[in-house]
PDB file of C-alpha atoms in Angstrom:
ATOM      1  CA  ALA A   1     -26.266 -14.783  12.322  1.00 32.00           C
ATOM      2  CA  PHE A   2     -23.243 -13.357  14.120  1.00 34.00           C
ATOM      3  CA  VAL A   3     -23.968 -15.233  17.345  1.00 37.00           C
ATOM      4  CA  SER A   4     -24.702 -18.514  15.582  1.00 35.00           C
ATOM      5  CA  ALA A   5     -21.299 -18.366  13.884  1.00 38.00           C
ATOM      6  CA  GLN A   6     -19.470 -18.121  17.191  1.00 39.00           C
ATOM      7  CA  GLN A   7     -18.249 -21.330  18.790  1.00 45.00           C
ATOM      8  CA  TYR A   8     -19.695 -22.389  22.103  1.00 45.00           C
ATOM      9  CA  THR A   9     -19.692 -25.191  24.655  1.00 51.00           C
ATOM     10  CA  THR A  10     -22.554 -26.432  26.835  1.00 56.00           C
ATOM     11  CA  VAL A  11     -22.130 -26.202  30.611  1.00 54.00           C
ATOM     12  CA  ASN A  12     -24.954 -27.314  32.933  1.00 62.00           C
ATOM     13  CA  GLY A  13     -27.349 -27.198  30.011  1.00 59.00           C
ATOM     14  CA  GLN A  14     -26.451 -23.611  29.080  1.00 58.00           C
ATOM     15  CA  ARG A  15     -24.429 -22.337  26.136  1.00 51.00           C
ATOM     16  CA  GLN A  16     -21.105 -20.781  27.086  1.00 50.00           C
ATOM     17  CA  PHE A  17     -19.772 -18.817  24.134  1.00 46.00           C
ATOM     18  CA  ASP A  18     -16.042 -18.659  23.547  1.00 47.00           C
ATOM     19  CA  ASP A  19     -14.265 -15.337  23.359  1.00 46.00           C
ATOM     20  CA  LEU A  20     -13.876 -14.209  19.753  1.00 43.00           C
ATOM     21  CA  ALA A  21     -10.099 -14.274  20.057  1.00 44.00           C
ATOM     22  CA  ASP A  22     -10.238 -17.987  20.888  1.00 48.00           C
ATOM     23  CA  TRP A  23     -11.908 -19.025  17.646  1.00 46.00           C
ATOM     24  CA  GLY A  24      -9.837 -17.011  15.196  1.00 48.00           C
ATOM     25  CA  ALA A  25     -11.560 -13.678  14.618  1.00 52.00           C
ATOM     26  CA  TYR A  26      -9.654 -10.535  15.607  1.00 59.00           C
ATOM     27  CA  HIS A  27      -6.836 -12.494  17.171  1.00 69.00           C
ATOM     28  CA  GLY A  28      -3.864 -10.147  17.371  1.00 85.00           C
ATOM     29  CA  GLY A  29      -2.366  -8.253  14.474  1.00 92.00           C
ATOM     30  CA  GLU A  30       0.800  -6.802  13.048  1.00 95.00           C
ATOM     31  CA  PHE A  31       2.517  -3.505  12.284  1.00 97.00           C
ATOM     32  CA  SER A  32       5.194  -3.165   9.615  1.00 97.00           C
ATOM     33  CA  LEU A  33       7.314  -0.457   8.035  1.00 98.00           C
ATOM     34  CA  GLY A  34       8.401  -0.541   4.409  1.00 97.00           C
ATOM     35  CA  MET A  35      11.252   1.266   2.636  1.00 97.00           C
ATOM     36  CA  GLY A  36      12.284   0.861  -0.964  1.00 96.00           C
ATOM     37  CA  LEU A  37      12.205   2.000  -4.550  1.00 94.00           C
ATOM     38  CA  THR A  38       9.424   3.210  -6.804  1.00 93.00           C
ATOM     39  CA  SER A  39       9.156   3.766 -10.534  1.00 89.00           C
ATOM     40  CA  SER A  40       6.535   4.842 -13.048  1.00 87.00           C
ATOM     41  CA  PRO A  41       6.140   4.277 -16.783  1.00 84.00           C
ATOM     42  CA  THR A  42       4.068   7.461 -17.123  1.00 80.00           C
ATOM     43  CA  ARG A  43       5.613  10.044 -19.455  1.00 73.00           C
ATOM     44  CA  PRO A  44       4.459  13.350 -20.920  1.00 67.00           C
ATOM     45  CA  PRO A  45       3.361  13.106 -24.583  1.00 63.00           C
ATOM     46  CA  ALA A  46       5.957  15.709 -25.566  1.00 61.00           C
ATOM     47  CA  GLY A  47       8.765  13.406 -24.432  1.00 59.00           C
ATOM     48  CA  GLY A  48      11.012  13.057 -21.435  1.00 58.00           C
ATOM     49  CA  ASN A  49       9.980  11.727 -18.048  1.00 64.00           C
ATOM     50  CA  TYR A  50       7.801  12.993 -15.238  1.00 66.00           C
ATOM     51  CA  THR A  51       9.329  10.393 -13.007  1.00 65.00           C
ATOM     52  CA  LYS A  52      12.789   8.999 -12.677  1.00 73.00           C
ATOM     53  CA  ASP A  53      13.076   6.101 -10.242  1.00 81.00           C
ATOM     54  CA  GLY A  54      12.442   7.406  -6.746  1.00 88.00           C
ATOM     55  CA  SER A  55      11.999   6.221  -3.170  1.00 92.00           C
ATOM     56  CA  ALA A  56       8.984   5.115  -1.157  1.00 95.00           C
ATOM     57  CA  VAL A  57       8.268   4.642   2.556  1.00 97.00           C
ATOM     58  CA  GLY A  58       5.157   3.555   4.376  1.00 97.00           C
ATOM     59  CA  GLY A  59       3.495   1.779   7.260  1.00 97.00           C
ATOM     60  CA  THR A  60       0.807  -0.880   7.542  1.00 97.00           C
ATOM     61  CA  LEU A  61      -1.359  -1.786  10.553  1.00 97.00           C
ATOM     62  CA  LEU A  62      -3.356  -5.010  10.219  1.00 96.00           C
ATOM     63  CA  ILE A  63      -5.706  -7.007  12.441  1.00 93.00           C
ATOM     64  CA  THR A  64      -5.682 -10.790  12.026  1.00 90.00           C
ATOM     65  CA  MET A  65      -9.127 -12.009  10.950  1.00 87.00           C
ATOM     66  CA  ASN A  66      -8.070 -15.665  10.692  1.00 83.00           C
ATOM     67  CA  PRO A  67      -4.813 -17.504   9.892  1.00 83.00           C
ATOM     68  CA  TYR A  68      -5.127 -16.616   6.213  1.00 89.00           C
ATOM     69  CA  ILE A  69      -6.535 -13.076   6.099  1.00 91.00           C
ATOM     70  CA  SER A  70      -5.637  -9.788   7.793  1.00 93.00           C
ATOM     71  CA  SER A  71      -7.186  -6.367   7.231  1.00 95.00           C
ATOM     72  CA  GLY A  72      -6.428  -2.824   8.291  1.00 96.00           C
ATOM     73  CA  PHE A  73      -4.911   0.425   7.038  1.00 96.00           C
ATOM     74  CA  ASP A  74      -1.903   1.379   4.949  1.00 97.00           C
ATOM     75  CA  TYR A  75      -0.083   4.654   4.167  1.00 98.00           C
ATOM     76  CA  THR A  76       2.671   5.192   1.595  1.00 97.00           C
ATOM     77  CA  TYR A  77       4.661   8.226   0.476  1.00 97.00           C
ATOM     78  CA  ALA A  78       6.538   8.096  -2.842  1.00 95.00           C
ATOM     79  CA  GLY A  79       8.714  10.816  -4.369  1.00 91.00           C
ATOM     80  CA  PHE A  80      10.139  11.256  -7.865  1.00 84.00           C
ATOM     81  CA  ARG A  81      12.392  13.873  -9.402  1.00 75.00           C
ATOM     82  CA  THR A  82      13.582  14.200 -12.984  1.00 69.00           C
ATOM     83  CA  PRO A  83      17.376  13.987 -13.282  1.00 60.00           C
ATOM     84  CA  GLY A  84      17.435  16.913 -15.712  1.00 60.00           C
ATOM     85  CA  ALA A  85      15.223  19.451 -17.409  1.00 60.00           C
ATOM     86  CA  VAL A  86      12.710  18.321 -20.052  1.00 61.00           C
ATOM     87  CA  LYS A  87      12.330  21.213 -22.510  1.00 66.00           C
ATOM     88  CA  ASN A  88      13.698  23.535 -19.805  1.00 73.00           C
ATOM     89  CA  ILE A  89      11.168  22.243 -17.253  1.00 75.00           C
ATOM     90  CA  ARG A  90      12.121  20.272 -14.166  1.00 79.00           C
ATOM     91  CA  TYR A  91       9.485  17.999 -12.682  1.00 80.00           C
ATOM     92  CA  THR A  92       8.990  16.741  -9.146  1.00 85.00           C
ATOM     93  CA  LEU A  93       6.152  14.305  -8.470  1.00 89.00           C
ATOM     94  CA  GLU A  94       4.989  13.313  -4.982  1.00 93.00           C
ATOM     95  CA  ALA A  95       2.371  10.686  -4.171  1.00 95.00           C
ATOM     96  CA  GLN A  96       0.587   9.988  -0.890  1.00 97.00           C
ATOM     97  CA  GLU A  97      -1.569   6.859  -0.744  1.00 97.00           C
ATOM     98  CA  VAL A  98      -4.059   5.864   1.981  1.00 98.00           C
ATOM     99  CA  PHE A  99      -5.732   2.465   1.720  1.00 98.00           C
ATOM    100  CA  ALA A 100      -7.993  -0.012   3.414  1.00 98.00           C
ATOM    101  CA  ALA A 101      -5.560  -2.922   3.213  1.00 98.00           C
ATOM    102  CA  PHE A 102      -6.002  -6.681   2.984  1.00 97.00           C
ATOM    103  CA  LYS A 103      -3.354  -9.396   3.237  1.00 96.00           C
ATOM    104  CA  PHE A 104      -4.000 -12.962   2.037  1.00 96.00           C
ATOM    105  CA  LYS A 105      -1.394 -15.357   3.499  1.00 93.00           C
ATOM    106  CA  TRP A 106      -0.103 -18.852   2.788  1.00 92.00           C
ATOM    107  CA  ASN A 107       2.310 -20.533   5.216  1.00 87.00           C
ATOM    108  CA  LEU A 108       4.613 -22.691   3.130  1.00 82.00           C
ATOM    109  CA  ALA A 109       6.795 -23.557   6.109  1.00 83.00           C
ATOM    110  CA  ARG A 110       6.826 -22.898   9.813  1.00 82.00           C
ATOM    111  CA  ARG A 111       8.680 -19.576   9.476  1.00 89.00           C
ATOM    112  CA  PHE A 112       8.091 -18.681   5.827  1.00 93.00           C
ATOM    113  CA  ARG A 113       4.999 -17.184   4.156  1.00 93.00           C
ATOM    114  CA  LEU A 114       3.837 -15.946   0.787  1.00 96.00           C
ATOM    115  CA  TYR A 115       1.103 -13.331   0.634  1.00 97.00           C
ATOM    116  CA  LEU A 116      -0.957 -11.117  -1.645  1.00 98.00           C
ATOM    117  CA  PRO A 117      -1.446  -7.493  -0.538  1.00 97.00           C
ATOM    118  CA  VAL A 118      -4.542  -5.707  -1.868  1.00 98.00           C
ATOM    119  CA  GLY A 119      -5.791  -2.209  -1.118  1.00 98.00           C
ATOM    120  CA  LEU A 120      -8.625   0.180  -1.959  1.00 98.00           C
ATOM    121  CA  GLY A 121      -8.555   3.841  -1.050  1.00 98.00           C
ATOM    122  CA  ALA A 122      -7.341   7.190  -2.322  1.00 97.00           C
ATOM    123  CA  ALA A 123      -4.178   8.882  -3.527  1.00 97.00           C
ATOM    124  CA  THR A 124      -3.111  12.476  -3.825  1.00 97.00           C
ATOM    125  CA  LEU A 125      -0.493  13.485  -6.391  1.00 95.00           C
ATOM    126  CA  ARG A 126       1.443  16.756  -6.469  1.00 94.00           C
ATOM    127  CA  LEU A 127       3.300  17.752  -9.608  1.00 89.00           C
ATOM    128  CA  THR A 128       5.762  20.624  -9.301  1.00 87.00           C
ATOM    129  CA  GLN A 129       7.093  22.207 -12.493  1.00 82.00           C
ATOM    130  CA  ARG A 130      10.032  24.593 -12.381  1.00 82.00           C
ATOM    131  CA  LYS A 131      11.123  26.700 -15.323  1.00 79.00           C
ATOM    132  CA  ASP A 132      13.676  29.443 -14.839  1.00 78.00           C
ATOM    133  CA  ASP A 133      12.507  31.301 -11.713  1.00 79.00           C
ATOM    134  CA  MET A 134       8.875  30.231 -11.999  1.00 84.00           C
ATOM    135  CA  GLU A 135       7.243  27.339 -10.158  1.00 86.00           C
ATOM    136  CA  TYR A 136       3.850  25.725 -10.778  1.00 87.00           C
ATOM    137  CA  ILE A 137       2.282  23.308  -8.300  1.00 92.00           C
ATOM    138  CA  ARG A 138      -0.855  21.255  -8.923  1.00 93.00           C
ATOM    139  CA  ASP A 139      -2.554  18.725  -6.630  1.00 95.00           C
ATOM    140  CA  LYS A 140      -5.192  16.095  -7.345  1.00 95.00           C
ATOM    141  CA  TRP A 141      -7.059  13.572  -5.150  1.00 96.00           C
ATOM    142  CA  ALA A 142      -8.695  10.481  -6.615  1.00 97.00           C
ATOM    143  CA  PHE A 143      -9.718   6.888  -5.980  1.00 97.00           C
ATOM    144  CA  ALA A 144      -6.802   4.425  -6.081  1.00 98.00           C
ATOM    145  CA  ALA A 145      -6.141   0.709  -5.741  1.00 98.00           C
ATOM    146  CA  TYR A 146      -3.164  -1.627  -5.480  1.00 98.00           C
ATOM    147  CA  ALA A 147      -2.325  -5.308  -5.745  1.00 98.00           C
ATOM    148  CA  GLY A 148       0.944  -7.146  -5.375  1.00 98.00           C
ATOM    149  CA  ALA A 149       2.879 -10.091  -4.029  1.00 98.00           C
ATOM    150  CA  GLY A 150       5.217 -10.616  -1.112  1.00 97.00           C
ATOM    151  CA  ALA A 151       7.255 -13.078   0.899  1.00 97.00           C
ATOM    152  CA  GLU A 152       8.259 -12.881   4.545  1.00 96.00           C
ATOM    153  CA  VAL A 153      10.216 -14.893   7.079  1.00 94.00           C
ATOM    154  CA  ASP A 154      10.065 -14.881  10.872  1.00 93.00           C
ATOM    155  CA  ILE A 155      13.225 -13.614  12.560  1.00 94.00           C
ATOM    156  CA  THR A 156      11.777 -14.286  16.023  1.00 92.00           C
ATOM    157  CA  PRO A 157       8.317 -15.564  17.028  1.00 88.00           C
ATOM    158  CA  THR A 158       6.990 -11.983  16.785  1.00 91.00           C
ATOM    159  CA  VAL A 159       9.383 -10.136  14.437  1.00 94.00           C
ATOM    160  CA  PHE A 160       9.430 -10.711  10.672  1.00 95.00           C
ATOM    161  CA  ALA A 161      11.092  -9.306   7.552  1.00 97.00           C
ATOM    162  CA  GLY A 162      10.157  -9.552   3.912  1.00 97.00           C
ATOM    163  CA  LEU A 163      10.125  -8.280   0.354  1.00 98.00           C
ATOM    164  CA  GLU A 164       6.977  -6.878  -1.258  1.00 98.00           C
ATOM    165  CA  TYR A 165       6.013  -5.652  -4.742  1.00 98.00           C
ATOM    166  CA  ARG A 166       2.976  -3.460  -5.419  1.00 97.00           C
ATOM    167  CA  TYR A 167       1.340  -2.164  -8.563  1.00 97.00           C
ATOM    168  CA  VAL A 168      -0.540   1.042  -7.710  1.00 97.00           C
ATOM    169  CA  GLN A 169      -3.192   2.615  -9.934  1.00 96.00           C
ATOM    170  CA  PRO A 170      -4.343   6.103  -8.937  1.00 96.00           C
ATOM    171  CA  PHE A 171      -7.149   7.211 -11.241  1.00 96.00           C
ATOM    172  CA  ILE A 172      -5.469  10.509 -12.037  1.00 93.00           C
ATOM    173  CA  GLN A 173      -4.614  11.470 -15.612  1.00 91.00           C
ATOM    174  CA  THR A 174      -1.461  13.348 -16.567  1.00 87.00           C
ATOM    175  CA  GLY A 175      -3.711  16.071 -17.953  1.00 88.00           C
ATOM    176  CA  ASP A 176      -5.153  16.635 -14.452  1.00 91.00           C
ATOM    177  CA  LEU A 177      -1.737  17.795 -13.219  1.00 89.00           C
ATOM    178  CA  ASP A 178      -0.210  19.034 -16.474  1.00 84.00           C
ATOM    179  CA  PRO A 179      -2.994  20.694 -18.526  1.00 82.00           C
ATOM    180  CA  MET A 180      -0.603  22.022 -21.176  1.00 76.00           C
ATOM    181  CA  GLY A 181       1.505  18.927 -21.768  1.00 71.00           C
ATOM    182  CA  GLY A 182      -0.493  16.059 -20.304  1.00 72.00           C
ATOM    183  CA  SER A 183      -2.922  13.586 -21.791  1.00 79.00           C
ATOM    184  CA  SER A 184      -5.728  11.210 -20.789  1.00 84.00           C
ATOM    185  CA  ARG A 185      -3.194   8.567 -19.718  1.00 86.00           C
ATOM    186  CA  TYR A 186      -3.366   7.536 -16.058  1.00 91.00           C
ATOM    187  CA  PHE A 187      -0.383   7.612 -13.725  1.00 91.00           C
ATOM    188  CA  GLN A 188       0.897   4.188 -12.635  1.00 92.00           C
ATOM    189  CA  PHE A 189       3.428   3.226  -9.978  1.00 93.00           C
ATOM    190  CA  HIS A 190       5.547   0.177  -9.160  1.00 95.00           C
ATOM    191  CA  HIS A 191       6.712  -0.028  -5.521  1.00 95.00           C
ATOM    192  CA  LEU A 192       9.301  -2.492  -4.214  1.00 97.00           C
ATOM    193  CA  PHE A 193       9.614  -2.585  -0.418  1.00 96.00           C
ATOM    194  CA  LEU A 194      11.845  -4.184   2.160  1.00 98.00           C
ATOM    195  CA  ARG A 195       9.530  -4.655   5.131  1.00 97.00           C
ATOM    196  CA  LEU A 196      10.224  -5.114   8.837  1.00 97.00           C
ATOM    197  CA  GLY A 197       7.316  -5.858  11.128  1.00 96.00           C
ATOM    198  CA  LYS A 198       6.149  -7.047  14.526  1.00 95.00           C
ATOM    199  CA  ARG A 199       3.127  -9.105  15.471  1.00 92.00           C
ATOM    200  CA  PHE A 200       1.138  -8.448  18.642  1.00 88.00           C
ATOM    201  CA  ASP A 201      -1.581 -10.270  20.624  1.00 81.00           C
TER     202      ASP A 201
END
């Protein structure tokens, strides 16, 4: 089935198959870096905030499957810190996200594109609680997914810049990291990135 899908020409009565890169599969790719802001609506039941707006950074490496779809890998780090103590406890939350990433693209103009980023993978969250001179650290790994929307414009034929929003859902409950004050509610994140990237052949 794989061979029959590949394009070919007939030379001297024999099939001459084109290189995969010539008919659209695995033709080049792109690497981009993202920096921006992150926020979370997740709060402890007792009140206050685990997460004040924080910062996020990450990188994405994608291979072009065809003009409309790319796939690859994505890593993001996000950090949050409460501005003040909540019932004498200060919280710091850190998230690391690793995904199999997909990018669905629409070229609206020669240099301008809209796209939908989607990812499936895992996330690890670390919640640090500090009270007086005591510090408690808890980590949790779990399945995670994201979806979003973005727009990008070509600066040169190979360099592009853009703006991207992601909604990230790690399947980790607040009670997994905060047994005393948490609940069955799942953490949620909103990332907003400025992205700068480069395409390669």
